[in-house]
Short mmCIF file of C-alpha atoms and ligand atoms in Angstrom, two decimals:
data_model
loop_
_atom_site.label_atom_id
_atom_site.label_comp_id
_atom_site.label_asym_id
_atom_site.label_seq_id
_atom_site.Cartn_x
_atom_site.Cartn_y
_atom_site.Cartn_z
CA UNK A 53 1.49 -0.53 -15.93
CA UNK A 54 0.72 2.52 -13.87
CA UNK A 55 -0.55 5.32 -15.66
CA UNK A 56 2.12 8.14 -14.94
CA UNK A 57 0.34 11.55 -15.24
CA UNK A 58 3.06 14.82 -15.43
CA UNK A 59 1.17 18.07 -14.53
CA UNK A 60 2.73 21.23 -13.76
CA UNK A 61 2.13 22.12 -10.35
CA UNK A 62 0.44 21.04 -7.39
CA UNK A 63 -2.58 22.77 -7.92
CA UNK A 64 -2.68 21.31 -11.38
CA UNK A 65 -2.30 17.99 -9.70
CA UNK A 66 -4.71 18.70 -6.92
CA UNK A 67 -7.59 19.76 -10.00
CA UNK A 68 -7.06 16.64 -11.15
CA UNK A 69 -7.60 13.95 -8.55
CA UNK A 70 -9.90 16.51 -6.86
CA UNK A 71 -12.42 16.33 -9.94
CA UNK A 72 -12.35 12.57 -10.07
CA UNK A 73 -13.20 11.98 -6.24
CA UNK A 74 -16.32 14.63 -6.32
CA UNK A 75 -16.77 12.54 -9.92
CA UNK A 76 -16.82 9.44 -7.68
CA UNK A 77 -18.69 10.97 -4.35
CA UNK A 78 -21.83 12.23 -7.27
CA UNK A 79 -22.03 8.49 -8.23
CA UNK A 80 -22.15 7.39 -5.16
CA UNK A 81 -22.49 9.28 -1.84
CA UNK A 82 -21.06 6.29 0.14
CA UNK A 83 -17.86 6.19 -1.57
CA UNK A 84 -14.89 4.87 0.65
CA UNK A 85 -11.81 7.10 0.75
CA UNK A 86 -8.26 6.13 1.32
CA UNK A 87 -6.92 9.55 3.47
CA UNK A 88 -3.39 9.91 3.36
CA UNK A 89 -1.77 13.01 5.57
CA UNK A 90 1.22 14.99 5.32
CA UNK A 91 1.92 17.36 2.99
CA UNK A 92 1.09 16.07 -0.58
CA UNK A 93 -2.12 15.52 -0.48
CA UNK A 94 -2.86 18.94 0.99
CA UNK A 95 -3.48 20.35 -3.13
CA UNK A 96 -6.46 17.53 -2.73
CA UNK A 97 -8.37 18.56 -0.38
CA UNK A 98 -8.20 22.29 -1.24
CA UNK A 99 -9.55 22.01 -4.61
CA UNK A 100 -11.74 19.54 -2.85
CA UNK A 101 -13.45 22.59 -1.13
CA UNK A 102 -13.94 24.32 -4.16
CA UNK A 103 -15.86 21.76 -5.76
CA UNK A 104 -18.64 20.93 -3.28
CA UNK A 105 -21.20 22.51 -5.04
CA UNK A 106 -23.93 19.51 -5.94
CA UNK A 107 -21.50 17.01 -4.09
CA UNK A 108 -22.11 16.45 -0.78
CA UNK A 109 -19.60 14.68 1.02
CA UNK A 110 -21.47 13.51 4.62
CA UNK A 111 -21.99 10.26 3.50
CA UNK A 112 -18.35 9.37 2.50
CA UNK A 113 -16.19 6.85 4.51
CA UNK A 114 -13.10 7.37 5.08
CA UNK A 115 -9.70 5.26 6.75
CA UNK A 116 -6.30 7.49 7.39
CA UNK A 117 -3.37 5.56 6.31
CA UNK A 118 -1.21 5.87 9.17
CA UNK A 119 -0.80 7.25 12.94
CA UNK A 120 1.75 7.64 15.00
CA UNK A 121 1.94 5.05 18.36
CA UNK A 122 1.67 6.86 21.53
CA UNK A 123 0.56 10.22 20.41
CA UNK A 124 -2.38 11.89 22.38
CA UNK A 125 -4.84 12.04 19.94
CA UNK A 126 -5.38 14.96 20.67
CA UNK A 127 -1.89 16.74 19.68
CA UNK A 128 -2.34 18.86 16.71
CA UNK A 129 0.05 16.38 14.71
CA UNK A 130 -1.54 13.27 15.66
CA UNK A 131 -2.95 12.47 12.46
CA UNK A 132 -6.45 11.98 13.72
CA UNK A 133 -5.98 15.80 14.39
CA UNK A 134 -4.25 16.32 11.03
CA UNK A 135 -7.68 14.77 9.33
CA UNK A 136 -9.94 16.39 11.18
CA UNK A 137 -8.22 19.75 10.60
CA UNK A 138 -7.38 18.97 6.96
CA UNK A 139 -10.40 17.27 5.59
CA UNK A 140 -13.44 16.58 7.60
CA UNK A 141 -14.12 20.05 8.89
CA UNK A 142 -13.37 21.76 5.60
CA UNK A 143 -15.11 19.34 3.78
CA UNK A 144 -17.86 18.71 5.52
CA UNK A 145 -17.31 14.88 6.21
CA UNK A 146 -19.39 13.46 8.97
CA UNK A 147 -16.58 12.34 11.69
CA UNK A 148 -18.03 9.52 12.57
CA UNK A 149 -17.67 7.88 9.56
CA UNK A 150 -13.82 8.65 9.48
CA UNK A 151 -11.34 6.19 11.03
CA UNK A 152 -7.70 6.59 11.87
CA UNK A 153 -5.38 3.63 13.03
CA UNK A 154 -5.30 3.47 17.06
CA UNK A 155 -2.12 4.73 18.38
CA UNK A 156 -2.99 3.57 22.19
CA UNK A 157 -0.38 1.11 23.32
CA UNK A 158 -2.58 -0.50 25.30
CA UNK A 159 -3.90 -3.63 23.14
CA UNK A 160 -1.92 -1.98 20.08
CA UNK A 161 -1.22 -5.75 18.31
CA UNK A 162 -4.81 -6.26 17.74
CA UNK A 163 -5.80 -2.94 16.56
CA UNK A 164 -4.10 -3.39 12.86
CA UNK A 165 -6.07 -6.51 12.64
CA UNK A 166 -9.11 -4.80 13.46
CA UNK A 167 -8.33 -1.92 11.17
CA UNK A 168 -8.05 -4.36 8.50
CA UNK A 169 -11.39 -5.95 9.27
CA UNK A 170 -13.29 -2.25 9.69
CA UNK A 171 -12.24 -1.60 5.96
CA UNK A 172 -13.47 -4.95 4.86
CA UNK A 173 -16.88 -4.50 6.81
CA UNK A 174 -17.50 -0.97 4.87
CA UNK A 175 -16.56 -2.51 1.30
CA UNK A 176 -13.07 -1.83 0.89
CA UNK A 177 -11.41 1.31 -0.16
CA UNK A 178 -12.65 2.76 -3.77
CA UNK A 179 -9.79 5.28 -3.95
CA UNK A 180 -6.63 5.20 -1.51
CA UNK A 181 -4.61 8.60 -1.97
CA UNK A 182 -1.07 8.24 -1.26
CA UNK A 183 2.33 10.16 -0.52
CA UNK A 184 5.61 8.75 -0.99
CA UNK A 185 8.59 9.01 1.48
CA UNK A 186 12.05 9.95 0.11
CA UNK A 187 12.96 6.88 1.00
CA UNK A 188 10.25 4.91 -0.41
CA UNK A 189 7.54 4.00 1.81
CA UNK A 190 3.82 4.24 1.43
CA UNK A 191 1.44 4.59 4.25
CA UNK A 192 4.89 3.99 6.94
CA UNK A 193 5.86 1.07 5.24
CA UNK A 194 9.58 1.39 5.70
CA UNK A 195 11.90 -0.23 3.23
CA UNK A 196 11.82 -3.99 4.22
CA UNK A 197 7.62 -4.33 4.14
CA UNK A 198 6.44 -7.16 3.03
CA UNK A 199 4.07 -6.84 0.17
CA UNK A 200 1.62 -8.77 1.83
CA UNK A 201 1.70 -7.11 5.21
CA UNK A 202 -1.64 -5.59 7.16
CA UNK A 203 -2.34 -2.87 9.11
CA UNK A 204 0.73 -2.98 12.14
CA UNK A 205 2.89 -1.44 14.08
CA UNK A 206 6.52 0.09 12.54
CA UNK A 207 9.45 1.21 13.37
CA UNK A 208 9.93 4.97 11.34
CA UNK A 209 13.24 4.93 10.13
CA UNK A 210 15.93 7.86 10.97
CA UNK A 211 15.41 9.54 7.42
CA UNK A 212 11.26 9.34 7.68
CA UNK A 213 11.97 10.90 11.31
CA UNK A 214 14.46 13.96 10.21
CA UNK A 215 11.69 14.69 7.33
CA UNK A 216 8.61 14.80 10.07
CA UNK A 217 10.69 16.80 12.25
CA UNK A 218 8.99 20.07 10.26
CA UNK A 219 5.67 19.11 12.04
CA UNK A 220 7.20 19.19 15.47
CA UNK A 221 9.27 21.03 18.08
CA UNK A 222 12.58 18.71 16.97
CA UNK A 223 13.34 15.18 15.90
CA UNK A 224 12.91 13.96 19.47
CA UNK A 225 9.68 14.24 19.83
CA UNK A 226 9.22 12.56 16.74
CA UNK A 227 7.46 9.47 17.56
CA UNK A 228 9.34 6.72 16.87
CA UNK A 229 6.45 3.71 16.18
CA UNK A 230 3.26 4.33 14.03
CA UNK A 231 0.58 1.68 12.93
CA UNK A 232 0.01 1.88 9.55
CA UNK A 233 -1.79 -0.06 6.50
CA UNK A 234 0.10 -2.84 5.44
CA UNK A 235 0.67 -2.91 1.98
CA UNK A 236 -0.86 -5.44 1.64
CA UNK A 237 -4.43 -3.74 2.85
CA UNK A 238 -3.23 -0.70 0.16
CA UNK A 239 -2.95 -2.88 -2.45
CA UNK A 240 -6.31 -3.95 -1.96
CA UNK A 241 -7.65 -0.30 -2.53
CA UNK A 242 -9.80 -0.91 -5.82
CA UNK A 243 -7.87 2.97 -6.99
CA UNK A 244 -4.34 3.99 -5.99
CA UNK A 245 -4.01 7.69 -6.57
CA UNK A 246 -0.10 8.52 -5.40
CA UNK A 247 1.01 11.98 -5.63
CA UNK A 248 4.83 12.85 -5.55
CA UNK A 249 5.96 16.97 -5.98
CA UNK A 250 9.27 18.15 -5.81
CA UNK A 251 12.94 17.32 -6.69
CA UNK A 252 13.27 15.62 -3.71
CA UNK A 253 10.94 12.70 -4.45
CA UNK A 254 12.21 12.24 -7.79
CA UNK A 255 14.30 9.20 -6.60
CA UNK A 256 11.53 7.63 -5.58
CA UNK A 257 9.28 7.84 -7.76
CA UNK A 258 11.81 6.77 -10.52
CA UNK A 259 12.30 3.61 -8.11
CA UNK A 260 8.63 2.84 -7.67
CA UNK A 261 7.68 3.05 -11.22
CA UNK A 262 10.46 1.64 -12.82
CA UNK A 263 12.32 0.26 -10.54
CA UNK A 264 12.99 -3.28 -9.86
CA UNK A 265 9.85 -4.65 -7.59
CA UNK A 266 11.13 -4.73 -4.07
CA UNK A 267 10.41 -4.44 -0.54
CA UNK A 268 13.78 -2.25 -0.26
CA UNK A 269 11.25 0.30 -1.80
CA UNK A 270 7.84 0.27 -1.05
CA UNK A 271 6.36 2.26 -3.24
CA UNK A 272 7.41 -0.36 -6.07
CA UNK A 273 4.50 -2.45 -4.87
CA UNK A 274 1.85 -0.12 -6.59
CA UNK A 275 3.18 -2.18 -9.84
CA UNK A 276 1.37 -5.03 -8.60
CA UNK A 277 -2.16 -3.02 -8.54
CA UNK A 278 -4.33 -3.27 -11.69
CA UNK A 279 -5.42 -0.02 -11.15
CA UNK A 280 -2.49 3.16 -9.88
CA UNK A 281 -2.68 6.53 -11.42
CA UNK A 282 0.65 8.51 -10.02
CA UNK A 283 0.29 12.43 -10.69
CA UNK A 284 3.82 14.07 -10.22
CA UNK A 285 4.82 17.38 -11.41
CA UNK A 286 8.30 18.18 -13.78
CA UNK A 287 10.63 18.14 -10.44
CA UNK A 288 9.11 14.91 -8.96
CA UNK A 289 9.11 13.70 -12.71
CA UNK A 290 12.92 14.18 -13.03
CA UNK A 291 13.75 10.87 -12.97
CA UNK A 292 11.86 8.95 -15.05
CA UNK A 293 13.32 7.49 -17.82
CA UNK A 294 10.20 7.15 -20.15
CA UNK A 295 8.62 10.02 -19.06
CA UNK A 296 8.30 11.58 -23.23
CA UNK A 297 6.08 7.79 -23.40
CA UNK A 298 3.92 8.63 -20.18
CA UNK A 299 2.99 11.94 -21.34
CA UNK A 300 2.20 10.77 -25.21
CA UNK A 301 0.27 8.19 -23.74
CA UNK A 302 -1.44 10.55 -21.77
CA UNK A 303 -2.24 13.13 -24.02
CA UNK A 304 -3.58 10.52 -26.34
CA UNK A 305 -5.73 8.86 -23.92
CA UNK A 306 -9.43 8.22 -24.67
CA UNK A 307 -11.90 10.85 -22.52
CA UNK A 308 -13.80 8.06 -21.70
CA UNK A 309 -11.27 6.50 -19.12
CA UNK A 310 -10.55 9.82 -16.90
CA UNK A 311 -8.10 8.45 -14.37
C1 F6R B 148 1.10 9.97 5.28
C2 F6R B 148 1.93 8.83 4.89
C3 F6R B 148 3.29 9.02 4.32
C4 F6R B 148 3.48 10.30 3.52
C5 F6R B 148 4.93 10.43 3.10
C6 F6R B 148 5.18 11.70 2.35
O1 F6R B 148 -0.14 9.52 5.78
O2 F6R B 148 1.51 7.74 5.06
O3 F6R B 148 3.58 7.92 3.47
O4 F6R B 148 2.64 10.28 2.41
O5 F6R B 148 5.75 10.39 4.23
O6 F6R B 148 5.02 12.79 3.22
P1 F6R B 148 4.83 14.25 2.65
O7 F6R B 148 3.60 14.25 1.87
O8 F6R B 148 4.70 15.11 3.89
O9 F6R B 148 6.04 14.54 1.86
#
């Protein structure tokens, strides 16, 4: 099972995975980081920044989750922007070391497949931070992924496109493809680390946790990884219909095992 962590806030939430990754980073500077974008991880890499004393972060690898096709790069919501902005230059990452998905057309159905292949070369991904969509999907795995699928090119659905909208001018210029890691590649992260806040993920995150396995939601797969810490707060939490369990089980939880 996942171990379902109920905190109070984001920043509570963001203290959390935050101390584990510059936990991980101290024991070893080439750690290989799983970078998801939008707005829930965002509590992450704040507390990140407070926390760099002693941990130095130049070393670390990194692989976005996701990109949109077609985007110039350099548009402020491409999400090789997003992680530049977000989390190498506050964190002090070395860029070079940090990979996004390519979103040029041109050659676009071999990039996943090389995407794949770059993760594999650097050791795989130690800890792979993840959002969920309201309607399910992790990385832009739309309801329908296969389990097994690799880094490829998607279709966003309507709902994923309405939600983005708040990054751009309006829904239309939304893109409306994005490569993104399969879920298979995700669920080869050695970590999962999803974060959900807010009522309106409470769906879900009821449906990925307890919810039947399916690829009608995406984010059910995580209950195939040995290893998936989710850290929601009460509104996210809603939902759940075991949460009094998660939270005994959490508060009785040997210090030893952190997260
Ligand atoms: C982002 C990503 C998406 C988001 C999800 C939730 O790289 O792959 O799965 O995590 O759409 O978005 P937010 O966090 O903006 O609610």
């Amino acid at each position: 099972m996942a171990e379902i962590v109920i905190v109070k806030d984001k920043a509570a939430a963001g203290a959390l995975v935050a101390d584990h990754i510059a936990e991980l980073v101290r024991s070893n500077p080439e750690t290989v980081l799983g970078l998801a974008t939008g707005s829930t991880p965002l509590p992450v890499y704040e507390a990140l920044r407070s926390r760099l004393e002693g941990v130095d972060l130049s070393r670390v690898r990194g692989f976005a989750l996701d990109e949109y096709v077609g985007i110039d790069p350099a548009h402020p919501e491409s999400y090789r922007s997003v992680i530049t902005r977000e989390v190498v230059e506050p964190l002090g990452l070395n860029p070079e070391l940090i990979r996004t998905p390519d979103g040029t057309p041109e050659g676009i159905e071999h990039h996943g497949e090389e995407y794949d292949e770059a993760i594999r070369d650097a050791g795989g991904i130690d800890l792979q931070i993840l959002g969920i969509g309201t309607d399910g999907h992790i990385g832009f795995n739309e309801p329908g992924s296969s389990f097994s699928s690799i880094t490829r090119v998607k279709t966003l659905t309507e709902q994923t496109r309405r939600d983005n909208a708040r990054f751009f001018d309006s829904i239309d210029d939304v893109p409306m493809h994005c490569i993104t890691q399969g879920l298979g590649t995700i669920l080869r992260a050695r970590h999962i680390v999803l974060l959900a806040f807010g009522e309106g993920k409470a769906a879900a995150v009821a449906g990925a946790v307890e919810g039947p396995l399916s690829a009608s939601l995406p984010g059910s797969a995580i209950q195939l990884h040995p290893h998936a810490t989710i850290v929601v707060d009460e509104a996210a939490a809603s939902q759940l219909t075991r949460s009094d369990y998660y939270r005994y089980a959490y508060d009785n939880k040997p210090e030893w095992q952190g997260i």
